Coordinates of C-alpha atoms in Angstrom, one line a residue:
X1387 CA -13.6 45.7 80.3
X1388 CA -13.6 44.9 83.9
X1389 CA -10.3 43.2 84.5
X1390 CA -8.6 44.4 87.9
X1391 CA -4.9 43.8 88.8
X1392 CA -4.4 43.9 92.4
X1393 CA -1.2 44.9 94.3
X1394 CA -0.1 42.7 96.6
X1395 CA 2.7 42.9 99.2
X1396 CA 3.7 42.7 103.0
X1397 CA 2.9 45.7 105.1
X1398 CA 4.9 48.6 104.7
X1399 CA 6.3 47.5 101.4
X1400 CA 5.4 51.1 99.4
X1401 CA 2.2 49.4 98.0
X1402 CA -0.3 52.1 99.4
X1403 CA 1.8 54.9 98.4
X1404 CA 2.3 53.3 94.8
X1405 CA -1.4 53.2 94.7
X1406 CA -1.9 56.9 95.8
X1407 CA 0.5 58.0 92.7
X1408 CA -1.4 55.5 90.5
X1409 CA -5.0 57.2 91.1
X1410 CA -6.7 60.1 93.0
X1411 CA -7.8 57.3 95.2
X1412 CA -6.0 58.4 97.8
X1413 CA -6.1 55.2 99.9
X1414 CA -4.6 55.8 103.7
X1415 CA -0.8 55.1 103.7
X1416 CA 0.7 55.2 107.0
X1417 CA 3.3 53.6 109.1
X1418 CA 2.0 50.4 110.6
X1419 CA 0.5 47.1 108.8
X1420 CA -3.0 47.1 107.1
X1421 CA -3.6 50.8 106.9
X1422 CA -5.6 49.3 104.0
X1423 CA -8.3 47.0 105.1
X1424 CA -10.9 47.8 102.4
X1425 CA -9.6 47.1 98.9
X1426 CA -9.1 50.4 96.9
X1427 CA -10.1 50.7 93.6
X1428 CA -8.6 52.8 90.9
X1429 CA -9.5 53.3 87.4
X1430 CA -6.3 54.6 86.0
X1431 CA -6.0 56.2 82.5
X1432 CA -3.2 54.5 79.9
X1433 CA -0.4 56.4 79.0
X1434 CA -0.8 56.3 74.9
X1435 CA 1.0 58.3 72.8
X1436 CA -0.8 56.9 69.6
X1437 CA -4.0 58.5 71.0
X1438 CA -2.0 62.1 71.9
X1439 CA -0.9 61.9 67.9
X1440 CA -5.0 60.8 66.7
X1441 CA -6.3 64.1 69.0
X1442 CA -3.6 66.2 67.5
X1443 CA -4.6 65.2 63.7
X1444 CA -8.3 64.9 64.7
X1445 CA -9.1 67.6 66.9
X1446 CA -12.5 65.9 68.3
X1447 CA -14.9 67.3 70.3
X1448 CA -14.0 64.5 72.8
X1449 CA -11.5 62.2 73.9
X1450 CA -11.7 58.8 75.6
X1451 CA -8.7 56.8 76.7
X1452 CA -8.3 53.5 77.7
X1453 CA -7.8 52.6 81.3
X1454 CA -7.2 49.7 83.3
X1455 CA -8.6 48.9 86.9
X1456 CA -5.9 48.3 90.4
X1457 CA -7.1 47.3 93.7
X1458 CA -4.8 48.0 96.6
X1459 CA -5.5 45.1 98.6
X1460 CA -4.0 44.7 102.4
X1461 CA -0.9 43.6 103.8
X1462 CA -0.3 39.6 103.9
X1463 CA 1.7 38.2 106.8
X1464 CA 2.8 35.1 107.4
X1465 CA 0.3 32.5 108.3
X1466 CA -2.1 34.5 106.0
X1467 CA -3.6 31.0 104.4
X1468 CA -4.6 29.8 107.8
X1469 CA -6.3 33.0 108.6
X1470 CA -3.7 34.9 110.5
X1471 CA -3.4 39.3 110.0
X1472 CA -6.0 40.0 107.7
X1473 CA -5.3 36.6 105.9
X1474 CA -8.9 35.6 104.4
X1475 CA -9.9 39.1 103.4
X1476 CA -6.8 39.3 101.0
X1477 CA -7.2 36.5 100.0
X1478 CA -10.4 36.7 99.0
X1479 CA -9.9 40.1 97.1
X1480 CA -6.7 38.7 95.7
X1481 CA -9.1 35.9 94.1
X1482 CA -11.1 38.3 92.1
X1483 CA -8.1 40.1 90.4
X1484 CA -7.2 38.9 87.3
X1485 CA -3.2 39.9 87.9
X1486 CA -1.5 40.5 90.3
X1487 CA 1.1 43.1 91.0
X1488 CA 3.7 42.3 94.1
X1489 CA 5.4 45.2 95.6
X1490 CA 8.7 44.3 97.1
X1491 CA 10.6 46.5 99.7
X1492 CA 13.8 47.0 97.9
X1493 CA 15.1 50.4 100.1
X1494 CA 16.7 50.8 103.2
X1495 CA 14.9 53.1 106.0
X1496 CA 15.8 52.7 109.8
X1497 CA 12.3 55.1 109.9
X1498 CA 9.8 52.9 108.4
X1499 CA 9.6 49.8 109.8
X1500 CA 9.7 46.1 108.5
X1501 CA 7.3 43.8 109.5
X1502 CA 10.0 41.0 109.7
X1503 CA 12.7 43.4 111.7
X1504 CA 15.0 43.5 108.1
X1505 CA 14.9 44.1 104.3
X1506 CA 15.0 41.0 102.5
X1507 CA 12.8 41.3 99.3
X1508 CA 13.7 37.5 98.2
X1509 CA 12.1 36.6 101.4
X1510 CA 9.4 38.3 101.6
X1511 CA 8.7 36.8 98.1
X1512 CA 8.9 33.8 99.4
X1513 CA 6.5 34.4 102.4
X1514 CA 3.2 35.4 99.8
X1515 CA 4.5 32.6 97.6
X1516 CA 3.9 30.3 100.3
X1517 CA 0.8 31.4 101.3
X1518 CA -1.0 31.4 98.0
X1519 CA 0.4 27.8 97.2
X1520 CA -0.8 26.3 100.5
X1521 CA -4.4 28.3 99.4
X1522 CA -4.2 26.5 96.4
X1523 CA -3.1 23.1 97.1
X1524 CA -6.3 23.4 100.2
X1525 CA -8.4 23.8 97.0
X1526 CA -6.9 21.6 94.3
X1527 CA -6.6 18.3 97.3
X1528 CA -10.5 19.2 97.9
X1529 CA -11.5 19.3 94.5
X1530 CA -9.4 15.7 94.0
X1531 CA -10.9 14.2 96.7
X1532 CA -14.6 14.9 94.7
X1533 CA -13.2 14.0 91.4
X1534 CA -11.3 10.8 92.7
X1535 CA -14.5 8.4 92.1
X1536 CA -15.7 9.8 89.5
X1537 CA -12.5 9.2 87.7
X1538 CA -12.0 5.6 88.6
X1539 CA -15.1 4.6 87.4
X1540 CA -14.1 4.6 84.0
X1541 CA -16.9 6.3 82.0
X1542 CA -16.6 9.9 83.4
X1543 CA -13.9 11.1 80.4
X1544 CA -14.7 14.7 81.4
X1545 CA -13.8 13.3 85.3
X1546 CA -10.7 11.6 84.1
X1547 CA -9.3 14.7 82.4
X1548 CA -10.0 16.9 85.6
X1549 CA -8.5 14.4 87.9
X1550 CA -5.3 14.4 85.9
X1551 CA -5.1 18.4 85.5
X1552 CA -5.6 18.5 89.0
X1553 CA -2.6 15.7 89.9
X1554 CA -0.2 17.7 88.1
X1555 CA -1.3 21.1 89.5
X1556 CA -0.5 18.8 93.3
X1557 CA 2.9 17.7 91.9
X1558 CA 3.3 21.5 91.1
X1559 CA 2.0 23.0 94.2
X1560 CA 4.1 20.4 96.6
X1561 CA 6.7 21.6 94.4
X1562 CA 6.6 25.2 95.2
X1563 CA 6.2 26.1 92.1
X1564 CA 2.6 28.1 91.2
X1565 CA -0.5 26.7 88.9
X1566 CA 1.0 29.0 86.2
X1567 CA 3.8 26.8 86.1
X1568 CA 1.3 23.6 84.7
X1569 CA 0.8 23.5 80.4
X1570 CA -2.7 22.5 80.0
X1571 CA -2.6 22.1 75.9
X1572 CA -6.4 21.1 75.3
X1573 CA -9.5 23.9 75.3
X1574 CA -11.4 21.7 78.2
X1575 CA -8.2 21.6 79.7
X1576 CA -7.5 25.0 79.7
X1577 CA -11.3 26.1 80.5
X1578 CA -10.9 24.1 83.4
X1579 CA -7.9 25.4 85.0
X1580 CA -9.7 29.1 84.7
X1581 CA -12.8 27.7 86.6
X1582 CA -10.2 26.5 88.9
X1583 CA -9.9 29.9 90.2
X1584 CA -6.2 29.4 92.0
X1585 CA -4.2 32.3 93.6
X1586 CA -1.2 31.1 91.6
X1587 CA -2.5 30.8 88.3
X1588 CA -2.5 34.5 87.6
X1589 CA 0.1 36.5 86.0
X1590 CA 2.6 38.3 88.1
X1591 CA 4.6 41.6 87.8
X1592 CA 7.1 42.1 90.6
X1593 CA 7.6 46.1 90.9
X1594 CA 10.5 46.6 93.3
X1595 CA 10.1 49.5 95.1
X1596 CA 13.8 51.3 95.5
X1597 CA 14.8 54.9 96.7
X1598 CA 15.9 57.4 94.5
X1599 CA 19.2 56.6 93.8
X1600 CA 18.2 53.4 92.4
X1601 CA 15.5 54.6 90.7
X1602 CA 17.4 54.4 87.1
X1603 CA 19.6 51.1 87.6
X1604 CA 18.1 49.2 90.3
X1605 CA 20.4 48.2 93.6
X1606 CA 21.8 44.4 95.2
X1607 CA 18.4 44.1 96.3
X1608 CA 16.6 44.2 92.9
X1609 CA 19.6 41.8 91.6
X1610 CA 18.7 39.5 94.2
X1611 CA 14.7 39.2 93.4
X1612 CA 15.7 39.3 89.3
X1613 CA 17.9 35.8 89.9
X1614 CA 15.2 34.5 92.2
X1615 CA 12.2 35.1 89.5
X1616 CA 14.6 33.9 86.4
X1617 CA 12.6 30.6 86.2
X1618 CA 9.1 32.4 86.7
X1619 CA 7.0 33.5 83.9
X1620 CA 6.7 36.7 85.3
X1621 CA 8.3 40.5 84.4
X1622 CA 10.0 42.6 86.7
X1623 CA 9.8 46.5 87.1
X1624 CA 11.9 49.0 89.2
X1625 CA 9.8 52.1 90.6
X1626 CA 11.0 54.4 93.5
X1627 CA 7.1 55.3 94.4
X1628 CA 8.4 58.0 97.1
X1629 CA 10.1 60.1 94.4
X1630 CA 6.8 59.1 92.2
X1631 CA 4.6 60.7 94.8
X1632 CA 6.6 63.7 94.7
X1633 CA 6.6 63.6 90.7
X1634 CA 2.6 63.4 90.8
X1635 CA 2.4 66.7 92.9
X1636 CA 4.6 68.9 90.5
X1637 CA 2.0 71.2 88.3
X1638 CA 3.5 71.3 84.9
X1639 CA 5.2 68.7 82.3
X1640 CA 8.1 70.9 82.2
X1641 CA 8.9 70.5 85.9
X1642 CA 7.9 66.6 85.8
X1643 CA 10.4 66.0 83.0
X1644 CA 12.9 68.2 84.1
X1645 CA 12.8 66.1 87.5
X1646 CA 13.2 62.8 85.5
X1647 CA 16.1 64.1 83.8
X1648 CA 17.7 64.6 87.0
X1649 CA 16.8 60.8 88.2
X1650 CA 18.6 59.6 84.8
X1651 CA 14.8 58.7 83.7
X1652 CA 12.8 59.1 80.3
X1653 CA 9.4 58.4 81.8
X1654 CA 7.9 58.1 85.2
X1655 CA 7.7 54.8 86.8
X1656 CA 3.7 54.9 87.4
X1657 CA 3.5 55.4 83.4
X1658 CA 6.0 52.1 83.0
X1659 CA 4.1 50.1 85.4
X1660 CA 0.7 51.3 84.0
X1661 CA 1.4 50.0 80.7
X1662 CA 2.9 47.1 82.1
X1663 CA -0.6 46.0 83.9
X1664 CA -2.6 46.7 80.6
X1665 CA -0.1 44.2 78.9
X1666 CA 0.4 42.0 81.8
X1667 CA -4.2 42.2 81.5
X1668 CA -3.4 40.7 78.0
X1669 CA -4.7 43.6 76.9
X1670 CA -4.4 45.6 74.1
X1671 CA -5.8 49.2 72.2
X1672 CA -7.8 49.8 69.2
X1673 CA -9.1 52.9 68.3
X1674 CA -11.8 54.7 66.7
X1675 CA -11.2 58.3 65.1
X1676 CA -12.8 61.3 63.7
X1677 CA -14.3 65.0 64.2
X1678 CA -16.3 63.6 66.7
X1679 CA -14.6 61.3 69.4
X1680 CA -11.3 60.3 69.4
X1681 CA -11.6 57.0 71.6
X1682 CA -9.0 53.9 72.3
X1683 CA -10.7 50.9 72.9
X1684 CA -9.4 47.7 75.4
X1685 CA -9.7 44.6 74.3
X1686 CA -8.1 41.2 74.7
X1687 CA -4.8 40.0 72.7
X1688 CA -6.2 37.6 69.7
X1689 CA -9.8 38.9 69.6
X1690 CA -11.4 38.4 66.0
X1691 CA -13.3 41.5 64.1
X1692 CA -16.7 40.8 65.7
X1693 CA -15.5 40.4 69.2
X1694 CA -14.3 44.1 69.0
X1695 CA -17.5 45.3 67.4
X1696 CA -19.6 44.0 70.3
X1697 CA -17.2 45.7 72.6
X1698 CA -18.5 49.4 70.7
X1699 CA -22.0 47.9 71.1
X1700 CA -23.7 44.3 70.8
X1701 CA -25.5 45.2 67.9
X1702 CA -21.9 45.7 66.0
X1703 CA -21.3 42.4 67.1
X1704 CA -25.0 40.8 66.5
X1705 CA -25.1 42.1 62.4
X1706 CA -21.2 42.8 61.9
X1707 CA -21.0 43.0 58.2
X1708 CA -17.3 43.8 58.0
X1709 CA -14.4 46.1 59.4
X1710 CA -12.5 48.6 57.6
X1711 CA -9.3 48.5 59.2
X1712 CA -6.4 51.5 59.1
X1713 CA -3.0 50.5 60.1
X1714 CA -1.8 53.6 62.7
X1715 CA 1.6 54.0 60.7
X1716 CA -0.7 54.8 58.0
X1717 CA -3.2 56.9 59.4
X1718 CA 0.0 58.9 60.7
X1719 CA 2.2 59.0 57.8
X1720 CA -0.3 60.0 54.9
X1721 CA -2.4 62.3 57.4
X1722 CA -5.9 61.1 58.2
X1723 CA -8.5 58.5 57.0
X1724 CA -9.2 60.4 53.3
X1725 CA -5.7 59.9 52.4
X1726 CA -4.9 56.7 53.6
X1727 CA -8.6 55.6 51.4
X1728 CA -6.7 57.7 48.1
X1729 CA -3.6 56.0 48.6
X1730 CA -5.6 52.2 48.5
X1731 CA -4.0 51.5 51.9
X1732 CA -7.3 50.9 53.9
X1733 CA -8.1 47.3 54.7
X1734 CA -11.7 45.5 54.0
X1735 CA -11.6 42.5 57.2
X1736 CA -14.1 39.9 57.6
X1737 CA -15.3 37.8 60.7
X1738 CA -11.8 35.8 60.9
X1739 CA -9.7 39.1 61.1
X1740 CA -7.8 39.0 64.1
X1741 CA -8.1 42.9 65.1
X1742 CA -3.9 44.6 65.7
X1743 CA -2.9 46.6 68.8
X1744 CA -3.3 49.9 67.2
X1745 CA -5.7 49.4 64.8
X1746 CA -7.7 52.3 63.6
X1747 CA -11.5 50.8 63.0
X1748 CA -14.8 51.1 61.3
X1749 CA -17.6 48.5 61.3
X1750 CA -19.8 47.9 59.2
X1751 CA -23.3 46.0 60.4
X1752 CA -26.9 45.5 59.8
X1753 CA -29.3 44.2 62.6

C-alpha cells in the first residue's frame, strides 16, 4: 500500500534527524533551515512482535514484514501559504501525504538555533496551523465561488450538498479550527470532502522532540503542547531523536536495551512512533504463514475478506471463494495451523467478513 506520512515542522525542529533514525535514508541534517529541500522518502519496516513469534514457530524460508512509507518534507516558515521560505514546495508535498507527523522543538540548546530566536512549541504549532488553514480556506472559498450558482439554481442536489459541506468547512476554517474538525455523516458527503484534498483534513501525530532527560516523562514544554492539542483529534508522542540517533548506531540488542534501561524506557522511540504512523495510516496487519514465507500483510482498518485477497493478488479478489481465518492467540497457543484445524478452532469467512488486525489467512478462489 502506498500511503506516506510526512513529517512536518519548522526548521531545526529535529525532523531531519528523526528521519535519519527512522530509515537508512540518510537525508542531510544540518544546522540552518531547509537542509531538506527534496522530500525524502523512507520505507521503514514495522516493529511486530506477532510476526517475530510466526518466524519462530514457522521457520520459513523467507520473511516479509510490513512497512509503512515517511517523507521528510522541508522546513515551513511563516508566510509559507503565500509562498514565502520554501512555502509551495511543502506544501505541495505535504498535499500528497496521507498523515502527517509534526515535530515540535521541545529541548533547550543555546547551540542549535531557532528560527524564531526562542523555544516555544505551542507557537510554533500555531505558525503551521495557520498556514495550512489559510491554504485551505484559498481552496474551499474558490471551490464556493464555482459551486455558488449551481446551488442556487435549485435542481443541482449533488451542487447543493457540496455548497453546504463547503460552508461549514468556511465556518471551520475562519474558526481556526482544521477540515478534520467538520462531521460529514453521508457517503457523498464524505467522498467529497476526500476529493477535497485539504492540508487540514489529515490526521495528525504531534511527536515532541525532547533531550534525554525527558525522554521517559516528557518536560513543561510537552505539558504545554498536550493542553493546547486536548480539543484536537490528534495523538501525541514524546521522542528524544538525538539520543535515538545514538541508539540506531549501537551494534547489538543487548547494548540498545541496556541503553533504554538507563533512559527509564522499554522501547525506543522510533519503534513507538513507527507503530503510531501505521495506526495513525488506519492501518492494520494480517498475515500469512507457513514453511514457505512468513509475510504480514497492510491493509486498511474495516476491509472485508475479498478486499484482502486482492491485496495477495487480484485474482484472489476476482474468484475469492472463501477465507479460512486463524485467530493469532490461537495459532500461538495450540502451536501451528494443524492444531488449531484438530482443535475445530479455524474459521470458514465469506465475502462479508470483516478481516481482524492479526489475522492469520488462507483464501480460497477460482478464476
Amino acid at each position: 500500500m502506498a500511503l506516506q506520512c510526512g513529517i512536518v515542522g519548522l526548521p531545526n525542529v529535529g525532523k531531519s534527524t528523526l528521519f535519519n533514525c527512522l530509515s537508512n535514508a540518510k537525508a542531510q541534517s544540518a544546522n540552518f533551515p531547509f537542509c531538506t529541500i527534496e522530500p525524502n522518502v523512507g520505507v521503514i519496516t514495522v516493529p511486530d512482535e506477532r510476526l517475530n513469534k510466526l518466524v519462530e514457530m514457522c521457520n520459513p524460508r523467507s520473511v516479509v514484514p510490513a512497512t509503512v512509507e515517511i517523507v521528510d518534507i522541508a522546513g515551513l516558515v511563516k508566510g509559507a501559504s503565500k509562498g514565502e521560505g520554501l512555502g509551495n514546495k511543502f506544501l505541495a508535498n505535504i498535499r500528497e501525504t496521507d498523515a502527517i507527523i509534526h515535530v515540535l522543538r521541545c529541548f533547550d540548546d543555546d547551540n542549535i538555533t531557532h528560527v524564531d530566536g526562542s523555544v516555544d512549541p505551542v507557537r510554533d504549532k500555531e505558525i503551521i496551523d495557520y498556514e495550512l488553514l489559510i491554504k485551505d480556506l484559498e481552496t474551499v472559498d474558490s471551490r464556493i465561488a464555482k459551486t455558488l450558482k449551481q446551488a442556487q439554481t435549485g435542481g443541482d442536489k449533488v451542487a447543493k450538498m457540496q455548497y453546504g459541506v463547503l460552508c461549514r468547512l468556511k465556518e471551520a476554517l475562519e474558526a481556526g479550527k482544521p477540515a478534520r474538525s467538520v462531521s460529514v455523516d453521508s457517503p457523498d458527503e464524505q467522498k467529497y470532502l476526500r476529493e477535497l484534498f485539504l492540508l487540514t483534513s489529515k490526521p495528525v501525530l504531534y511527536v515532541c522532540n525532547v533531550d534525554d532527560a525527558s525522554a521517559a516523562a516528557g518536560n513543561h514544554y510537552v505539558d504545554a503542547v498536550r493542553e493546547a492539542i486536548k480539543d484536537e483529534d490528534a495523538s501525541l508522542l514524546i521522542v528524544a531523536a538525538a539520543t535515538e540517533s545514538e541508539i540506531a548506531e549501537l551494534d547489538t540488542y543487548e547494548e540498545r536495551a541496556e541503553f533504554l534501561a538507563e533512559l527509564g524506557l522499554e522501547e525506543s522511540g522510533v519503534s513507538r512512533l513507527i507503530r503510531a504512523a501505521y495506526a495513525l495510516l488506519d492501518l492494520q496487519t494480517f498475515f500469512t504463514a507457513g514453511a514457505d514465507e512468513v509475510r504480514a500483510w497492510t491493509f486498511r482498518r474495516g476491509s472485508k475478506a475479498p478486499r484482502c485477497a486482492g491485496i495477495i493478488h487480484t485474482d484472489f479478489e476476482k474468484g475469492f471463494i472463501r477465507a479460512e481465518v486463524i485467530k493469532y492467540d490461537d495459532y500461538v497457543t495450540l502451536g501451528g495451523e494443524s492444531a488449531v484445524r484438530d482443535a475445530g478452532k479455524m474459521a470458514v469467512e465469506g465475502k462479508e467478513y470483516v478481516v481482524a488486525d492479526g489475522d492469520i489467512m488462507h483464501f480460497r478462489f477460482n478464476v
